[in-house]
Amino acid sequence: MTTDTATRSAGRRALLNKVPEVTIWFWLIKILCTTVGESFADWINLQLGVGLVATAVIFTVVFAVALGWQMSTRQYRPAAYWLTVVVVSVTGTLYTDILTDQLGVPLWLSSSVFAVALAAVFGVWYARERTLSIHSIISLPREAFYWLAVLVTFALGTATGDWTLELTGWSPGVSVLLPLTLIAIIAACWRLGANPVLAFWLVYILTRPLGANLGDWLAAPKVPDQGLGLGTLVTSLIFLSAILATVVYLTLTKTDIIEGHRARTPKYHRPARELPLIAVMAVAAIAAGSLLSWASAQPHTNAAAENEGPNPAANANLTPEQATSAFPKADAVFTSVREEPGGREAGRANPAENPRRLSGTN
């Protein structure tokens, strides 16, 4: 999937574009980066015991250094660009986790706030530059807007992905299917002529919960309907190695460098079909929302909480029978109470006489 803009710079300036061409390699490494963002953040925070806030501070500093390197280059360089994406994926994840775990902000609220923030970034970006295309990142202001949008998309994707798990109780392996299906629908709309800029940013957002759930599925304990049990460290090492190999390949082959008007977007873009295809994507979004609403109403436990600690929090959507099924039933029922000499009430158990009876043990 690629994007275009009516204000594409000619020859010499286009060679200075600061982001890669959007090919299959772009989406592959993007998903790898989002998976690392989830698993690596969890490993440092939980396994090493660094702590959520300290980890966020560390990666904020690393992000500033990586972003400084990226913005100091005159044109796209795979190592600088993808290092920044990896770091921003971890940083965006940590910011959302702080809001949820440290400050107790509900996921629906953080998702809404990040969605509004992203809309504001896009609004100011477009008002100033008259384009949101990544094929026109040829100045510092545009690059600054681009990386701000990327950071917010990672935070938004993390919040919506965790909110999905909280609402539905789905395992990470099942949760992967929802963003994957939506991405397939958007890709089909793009191929039929939908607005390429809109399609690009929608898929960019959705790859975050896709990669995060994929990472959770690989790292989660090897129990039924949970994960493969690789652990966060092994998962991180596998995906970091894959990212490194891909970056080396792109550096050597230069297959993702934008040169002049080589982009293939005009071949698919059909302005006359934009509104009908936007309607198709809107229907898909409504259908996804309806599915989440239905799943939320079903009895389930909180899968997200189960994956984050030894004491999972149960979702409130349990029937009374399910909520009490783990407790032993009382071995006696008293239907009447009467006063006896000495002030005791007959029919009421005396803890001093039979403490085990009250606990339901034999």
Short mmCIF file of C-alpha atoms in Angstrom, two decimals:
data_model
loop_
_atom_site.label_atom_id
_atom_site.label_comp_id
_atom_site.label_asym_id
_atom_site.label_seq_id
_atom_site.Cartn_x
_atom_site.Cartn_y
_atom_site.Cartn_z
CA MET A 1 0.00 0.00 0.00
CA THR A 2 1.46 3.41 -0.97
CA THR A 3 0.40 7.03 -0.73
CA ASP A 4 0.58 10.00 -3.08
CA THR A 5 0.22 13.76 -3.02
CA ALA A 6 -0.52 16.43 -5.57
CA THR A 7 2.43 18.39 -4.29
CA ARG A 8 5.07 15.74 -4.91
CA SER A 9 8.48 17.35 -5.26
CA ALA A 10 10.43 16.80 -8.42
CA GLY A 11 13.60 14.75 -8.95
CA ARG A 12 16.26 16.37 -6.79
CA ARG A 13 14.10 17.09 -3.72
CA ALA A 14 12.31 13.71 -3.81
CA LEU A 15 15.65 11.99 -3.29
CA LEU A 16 15.76 13.71 0.11
CA ASN A 17 12.57 12.05 1.31
CA LYS A 18 13.10 10.96 4.92
CA VAL A 19 10.87 7.86 4.98
CA PRO A 20 10.94 4.62 2.96
CA GLU A 21 8.78 3.58 0.06
CA VAL A 22 5.71 1.71 1.28
CA THR A 23 6.20 -1.84 0.03
CA ILE A 24 5.61 -5.26 1.56
CA TRP A 25 8.94 -4.80 3.34
CA PHE A 26 7.62 -1.68 5.03
CA TRP A 27 4.62 -3.50 6.50
CA LEU A 28 6.64 -6.57 7.44
CA ILE A 29 9.19 -4.60 9.45
CA LYS A 30 6.46 -2.37 10.91
CA ILE A 31 4.70 -5.42 12.39
CA LEU A 32 8.04 -6.75 13.66
CA CYS A 33 8.67 -3.42 15.39
CA THR A 34 5.25 -3.34 17.04
CA THR A 35 5.73 -6.87 18.36
CA VAL A 36 9.09 -5.89 19.85
CA GLY A 37 7.48 -2.81 21.36
CA GLU A 38 5.13 -4.99 23.37
CA SER A 39 7.43 -7.87 24.35
CA PHE A 40 10.60 -5.86 25.04
CA ALA A 41 8.77 -3.32 27.20
CA ASP A 42 7.22 -6.15 29.22
CA TRP A 43 10.58 -7.87 29.63
CA ILE A 44 12.37 -4.79 30.95
CA ASN A 45 9.48 -3.67 33.14
CA LEU A 46 8.39 -7.02 34.60
CA GLN A 47 11.22 -9.52 34.20
CA LEU A 48 14.09 -7.19 35.04
CA GLY A 49 12.01 -5.39 37.64
CA VAL A 50 13.05 -1.93 36.47
CA GLY A 51 9.56 -0.57 36.98
CA LEU A 52 7.11 1.03 34.59
CA VAL A 53 7.96 4.69 35.20
CA ALA A 54 11.74 4.12 35.21
CA THR A 55 11.48 2.11 31.99
CA ALA A 56 9.45 4.89 30.38
CA VAL A 57 12.04 7.50 31.38
CA ILE A 58 14.87 5.37 29.96
CA PHE A 59 13.14 4.87 26.63
CA THR A 60 12.09 8.50 26.39
CA VAL A 61 15.78 9.43 26.52
CA VAL A 62 16.68 6.71 23.99
CA PHE A 63 13.84 7.88 21.75
CA ALA A 64 15.14 11.47 21.86
CA VAL A 65 18.63 10.28 20.86
CA ALA A 66 17.35 8.04 18.04
CA LEU A 67 15.02 10.77 16.76
CA GLY A 68 17.87 13.26 16.80
CA TRP A 69 19.96 10.92 14.64
CA GLN A 70 17.07 10.33 12.25
CA MET A 71 16.26 14.03 11.82
CA SER A 72 19.91 14.95 11.34
CA THR A 73 20.19 12.83 8.19
CA ARG A 74 19.56 14.45 4.81
CA GLN A 75 17.62 11.51 3.38
CA TYR A 76 16.15 8.17 4.33
CA ARG A 77 18.63 5.77 5.91
CA PRO A 78 17.22 2.37 6.95
CA ALA A 79 19.27 2.01 10.16
CA ALA A 80 18.34 5.43 11.58
CA TYR A 81 14.70 5.27 10.50
CA TRP A 82 13.87 1.77 11.75
CA LEU A 83 15.80 2.19 14.99
CA THR A 84 13.57 5.19 15.68
CA VAL A 85 10.45 3.14 14.87
CA VAL A 86 11.53 0.35 17.25
CA VAL A 87 12.19 2.80 20.07
CA VAL A 88 8.99 4.78 19.50
CA SER A 89 6.99 1.54 19.54
CA VAL A 90 8.33 0.73 23.01
CA THR A 91 7.89 4.32 24.21
CA GLY A 92 4.31 4.64 23.01
CA THR A 93 3.44 1.35 24.67
CA LEU A 94 4.94 2.50 27.98
CA TYR A 95 3.03 5.79 27.95
CA THR A 96 -0.26 3.94 27.60
CA ASP A 97 0.71 1.45 30.30
CA ILE A 98 1.50 4.29 32.70
CA LEU A 99 -1.91 5.83 32.16
CA THR A 100 -3.63 2.48 32.69
CA ASP A 101 -1.54 0.78 35.39
CA GLN A 102 -0.10 3.71 37.34
CA LEU A 103 -2.78 6.39 37.05
CA GLY A 104 -5.81 4.11 36.72
CA VAL A 105 -7.13 5.80 33.56
CA PRO A 106 -9.76 3.53 31.92
CA LEU A 107 -8.73 2.15 28.54
CA TRP A 108 -11.83 3.53 26.84
CA LEU A 109 -10.87 7.00 28.03
CA SER A 110 -7.20 6.76 27.01
CA SER A 111 -8.27 5.37 23.61
CA SER A 112 -10.61 8.34 23.15
CA VAL A 113 -7.97 10.85 24.23
CA PHE A 114 -5.33 9.41 21.90
CA ALA A 115 -7.83 9.33 19.01
CA VAL A 116 -8.61 13.03 19.54
CA ALA A 117 -4.89 13.80 19.86
CA LEU A 118 -4.15 12.01 16.59
CA ALA A 119 -6.95 13.88 14.83
CA ALA A 120 -5.50 17.15 16.16
CA VAL A 121 -2.00 16.26 14.91
CA PHE A 122 -3.37 15.42 11.46
CA GLY A 123 -5.47 18.60 11.43
CA VAL A 124 -2.57 20.92 12.24
CA TRP A 125 -0.24 19.00 9.91
CA TYR A 126 -2.66 19.30 6.97
CA ALA A 127 -3.50 22.94 7.69
CA ARG A 128 0.18 23.82 7.55
CA GLU A 129 1.50 21.52 4.83
CA ARG A 130 -1.65 20.71 2.79
CA THR A 131 -0.72 17.04 2.68
CA LEU A 132 -0.44 14.03 4.99
CA SER A 133 1.43 11.89 2.50
CA ILE A 134 4.59 10.21 3.75
CA HIS A 135 6.01 10.58 0.25
CA SER A 136 6.51 14.27 0.91
CA ILE A 137 8.54 14.21 4.15
CA ILE A 138 11.19 16.58 2.79
CA SER A 139 11.41 19.25 5.51
CA LEU A 140 11.93 19.36 9.26
CA PRO A 141 8.35 20.54 10.04
CA ARG A 142 6.84 17.70 8.03
CA GLU A 143 9.16 15.19 9.63
CA ALA A 144 8.31 16.50 13.09
CA PHE A 145 4.60 16.11 12.36
CA TYR A 146 5.24 12.64 10.98
CA TRP A 147 7.04 11.35 14.08
CA LEU A 148 4.52 12.95 16.42
CA ALA A 149 1.75 11.17 14.51
CA VAL A 150 3.69 7.89 14.67
CA LEU A 151 4.13 8.20 18.44
CA VAL A 152 0.41 8.85 18.96
CA THR A 153 -0.59 5.97 16.67
CA PHE A 154 1.49 3.57 18.77
CA ALA A 155 -0.10 4.83 21.98
CA LEU A 156 -3.57 4.67 20.41
CA GLY A 157 -2.97 1.18 19.03
CA THR A 158 -1.80 -0.04 22.43
CA ALA A 159 -4.83 1.40 24.21
CA THR A 160 -7.38 0.06 21.72
CA GLY A 161 -5.69 -3.35 21.61
CA ASP A 162 -5.72 -3.69 25.41
CA TRP A 163 -9.27 -2.37 25.52
CA THR A 164 -10.31 -5.10 23.08
CA LEU A 165 -8.83 -7.76 25.38
CA GLU A 166 -10.52 -6.19 28.39
CA LEU A 167 -13.91 -6.02 26.68
CA THR A 168 -13.92 -9.48 25.17
CA GLY A 169 -11.68 -11.71 27.27
CA TRP A 170 -10.30 -13.13 24.02
CA SER A 171 -6.89 -14.77 24.07
CA PRO A 172 -4.09 -12.98 22.18
CA GLY A 173 -4.24 -15.57 19.40
CA VAL A 174 -7.93 -14.91 18.79
CA SER A 175 -7.54 -11.14 19.15
CA VAL A 176 -5.09 -11.09 16.24
CA LEU A 177 -7.94 -11.96 13.86
CA LEU A 178 -9.88 -8.70 14.32
CA PRO A 179 -7.17 -6.20 13.24
CA LEU A 180 -6.02 -8.66 10.58
CA THR A 181 -9.51 -8.76 9.08
CA LEU A 182 -9.86 -4.98 9.16
CA ILE A 183 -6.46 -4.57 7.52
CA ALA A 184 -7.50 -6.96 4.75
CA ILE A 185 -10.69 -4.97 4.12
CA ILE A 186 -8.81 -1.65 4.00
CA ALA A 187 -6.18 -3.13 1.67
CA ALA A 188 -8.93 -4.34 -0.66
CA CYS A 189 -10.51 -0.87 -0.64
CA TRP A 190 -7.12 0.70 -1.39
CA ARG A 191 -6.64 -1.68 -4.31
CA LEU A 192 -10.07 -0.72 -5.65
CA GLY A 193 -9.26 2.99 -5.58
CA ALA A 194 -9.74 4.31 -2.02
CA ASN A 195 -7.88 7.38 -0.80
CA PRO A 196 -4.31 6.09 -0.34
CA VAL A 197 -3.38 8.49 2.47
CA LEU A 198 -6.43 7.52 4.53
CA ALA A 199 -5.86 3.82 3.86
CA PHE A 200 -2.20 4.08 4.84
CA TRP A 201 -2.81 5.70 8.23
CA LEU A 202 -5.70 3.37 9.10
CA VAL A 203 -3.53 0.33 8.45
CA TYR A 204 -0.62 1.96 10.28
CA ILE A 205 -2.79 2.25 13.40
CA LEU A 206 -4.18 -1.30 13.11
CA THR A 207 -0.75 -2.92 12.77
CA ARG A 208 -0.07 -1.86 16.36
CA PRO A 209 -2.69 -4.10 18.04
CA LEU A 210 -1.92 -6.78 15.44
CA GLY A 211 1.78 -6.87 16.34
CA ALA A 212 1.14 -6.49 20.07
CA ASN A 213 -1.32 -9.39 20.19
CA LEU A 214 1.05 -11.47 18.09
CA GLY A 215 3.81 -10.79 20.61
CA ASP A 216 1.54 -11.65 23.54
CA TRP A 217 0.52 -14.89 21.82
CA LEU A 218 4.15 -15.93 21.33
CA ALA A 219 5.23 -14.94 24.85
CA ALA A 220 2.17 -16.04 26.86
CA PRO A 221 2.35 -19.30 28.89
CA LYS A 222 1.83 -22.47 26.93
CA VAL A 223 -1.63 -23.29 28.20
CA PRO A 224 -4.85 -23.94 26.24
CA ASP A 225 -6.05 -20.88 24.29
CA GLN A 226 -3.23 -18.65 25.54
CA GLY A 227 0.18 -18.75 23.84
CA LEU A 228 3.28 -20.60 22.72
CA GLY A 229 5.25 -20.02 25.91
CA LEU A 230 8.37 -18.48 24.32
CA GLY A 231 8.57 -15.73 26.93
CA THR A 232 9.14 -12.02 26.40
CA LEU A 233 12.94 -12.26 26.12
CA VAL A 234 12.99 -14.98 23.45
CA THR A 235 10.20 -13.27 21.52
CA SER A 236 12.07 -9.96 21.62
CA LEU A 237 15.33 -11.55 20.46
CA ILE A 238 13.63 -13.36 17.57
CA PHE A 239 11.94 -10.23 16.28
CA LEU A 240 14.94 -7.95 16.86
CA SER A 241 17.03 -10.39 14.81
CA ALA A 242 14.43 -10.36 12.05
CA ILE A 243 14.38 -6.55 12.08
CA LEU A 244 18.18 -6.41 11.88
CA ALA A 245 18.26 -8.85 8.96
CA THR A 246 15.57 -6.89 7.10
CA VAL A 247 17.31 -3.55 7.68
CA VAL A 248 20.61 -4.98 6.38
CA TYR A 249 18.81 -6.28 3.28
CA LEU A 250 17.13 -2.92 2.62
CA THR A 251 20.40 -1.06 3.14
CA LEU A 252 22.20 -3.23 0.60
CA THR A 253 19.45 -3.44 -2.02
CA LYS A 254 17.95 0.08 -1.60
CA THR A 255 14.60 -1.34 -2.71
CA ASP A 256 12.65 0.98 -0.39
CA ILE A 257 14.18 4.31 -1.41
CA ILE A 258 11.76 6.74 -3.04
CA GLU A 259 13.22 8.13 -6.26
CA GLY A 260 11.34 10.81 -8.15
CA HIS A 261 7.91 9.69 -9.33
CA ARG A 262 8.54 5.97 -9.04
CA ALA A 263 5.63 5.46 -6.60
CA ARG A 264 2.88 3.21 -7.97
CA THR A 265 -0.05 4.83 -6.16
CA PRO A 266 -1.72 6.60 -9.13
CA LYS A 267 -2.26 3.21 -10.71
CA TYR A 268 -4.81 2.34 -8.03
CA HIS A 269 -6.20 5.67 -6.84
CA ARG A 270 -9.70 6.37 -8.23
CA PRO A 271 -11.11 9.65 -6.87
CA ALA A 272 -14.61 8.81 -8.09
CA ARG A 273 -14.65 5.72 -5.86
CA GLU A 274 -13.39 7.39 -2.70
CA LEU A 275 -16.76 8.06 -1.01
CA PRO A 276 -18.28 4.59 -1.70
CA LEU A 277 -15.11 2.90 -0.43
CA ILE A 278 -15.03 5.13 2.65
CA ALA A 279 -18.58 3.91 3.29
CA VAL A 280 -17.38 0.31 3.02
CA MET A 281 -14.64 0.94 5.58
CA ALA A 282 -17.15 2.69 7.86
CA VAL A 283 -19.45 -0.33 7.69
CA ALA A 284 -16.52 -2.58 8.59
CA ALA A 285 -15.74 -0.36 11.59
CA ILE A 286 -19.38 -0.48 12.74
CA ALA A 287 -19.43 -4.27 12.36
CA ALA A 288 -16.22 -4.53 14.42
CA GLY A 289 -17.76 -2.33 17.12
CA SER A 290 -20.90 -4.47 17.18
CA LEU A 291 -18.80 -7.62 17.52
CA LEU A 292 -16.88 -6.13 20.44
CA SER A 293 -20.13 -5.05 22.10
CA TRP A 294 -21.59 -8.55 21.75
CA ALA A 295 -18.39 -10.20 23.05
CA SER A 296 -18.31 -7.84 26.01
CA ALA A 297 -21.79 -8.95 27.05
CA GLN A 298 -20.72 -12.62 27.17
CA PRO A 299 -19.40 -14.17 30.43
CA HIS A 300 -15.61 -14.05 30.39
CA THR A 301 -12.52 -13.28 32.41
CA ASN A 302 -10.09 -10.47 31.74
CA ALA A 303 -7.48 -11.97 29.41
CA ALA A 304 -5.30 -8.88 29.51
CA ALA A 305 -5.03 -9.07 33.29
CA GLU A 306 -4.21 -12.76 33.18
CA ASN A 307 -1.22 -12.07 30.95
CA GLU A 308 0.19 -9.30 33.14
CA GLY A 309 0.50 -10.82 36.55
CA PRO A 310 -0.03 -13.77 38.86
CA ASN A 311 -3.29 -12.43 40.26
CA PRO A 312 -5.63 -11.89 37.31
CA ALA A 313 -8.63 -9.69 37.84
CA ALA A 314 -11.92 -11.23 36.93
CA ASN A 315 -14.25 -9.39 34.59
CA ALA A 316 -17.58 -8.51 36.15
CA ASN A 317 -19.56 -10.19 33.39
CA LEU A 318 -20.03 -13.51 35.22
CA THR A 319 -23.26 -15.19 36.18
CA PRO A 320 -23.90 -15.80 39.91
CA GLU A 321 -23.43 -19.55 39.38
CA GLN A 322 -20.03 -19.00 37.69
CA ALA A 323 -18.93 -16.53 40.34
CA THR A 324 -19.65 -18.96 43.20
CA SER A 325 -18.75 -22.24 41.49
CA ALA A 326 -15.30 -22.39 43.13
CA PHE A 327 -16.67 -22.16 46.65
CA PRO A 328 -17.95 -25.18 48.63
CA LYS A 329 -21.63 -25.30 49.41
CA ALA A 330 -22.82 -25.02 52.99
CA ASP A 331 -23.62 -28.38 54.61
CA ALA A 332 -26.63 -27.15 56.52
CA VAL A 333 -29.47 -24.68 56.13
CA PHE A 334 -31.35 -23.21 59.10
CA THR A 335 -34.82 -21.92 58.50
CA SER A 336 -35.81 -20.68 61.91
CA VAL A 337 -34.32 -18.70 64.75
CA ARG A 338 -35.57 -18.85 68.30
CA GLU A 339 -34.25 -17.55 71.57
CA GLU A 340 -32.89 -20.11 74.04
CA PRO A 341 -32.04 -19.73 77.70
CA GLY A 342 -28.65 -18.09 78.17
CA GLY A 343 -29.14 -15.62 75.33
CA ARG A 344 -28.16 -17.97 72.46
CA GLU A 345 -30.27 -18.21 69.34
CA ALA A 346 -31.18 -21.71 68.21
CA GLY A 347 -30.58 -22.44 64.59
CA ARG A 348 -27.53 -20.20 64.36
CA ALA A 349 -24.11 -21.85 64.21
CA ASN A 350 -21.72 -21.24 67.06
CA PRO A 351 -18.18 -20.66 65.72
CA ALA A 352 -16.63 -21.77 69.00
CA GLU A 353 -18.40 -25.15 68.83
CA ASN A 354 -17.73 -26.03 65.22
CA PRO A 355 -15.48 -23.65 63.32
CA ARG A 356 -14.94 -26.11 60.42
CA ARG A 357 -18.65 -26.25 59.78
CA LEU A 358 -18.75 -22.59 58.86
CA SER A 359 -15.86 -22.93 56.43
CA GLY A 360 -17.55 -25.78 54.57
CA THR A 361 -14.80 -28.31 55.35
CA ASN A 362 -15.28 -31.81 56.70
#
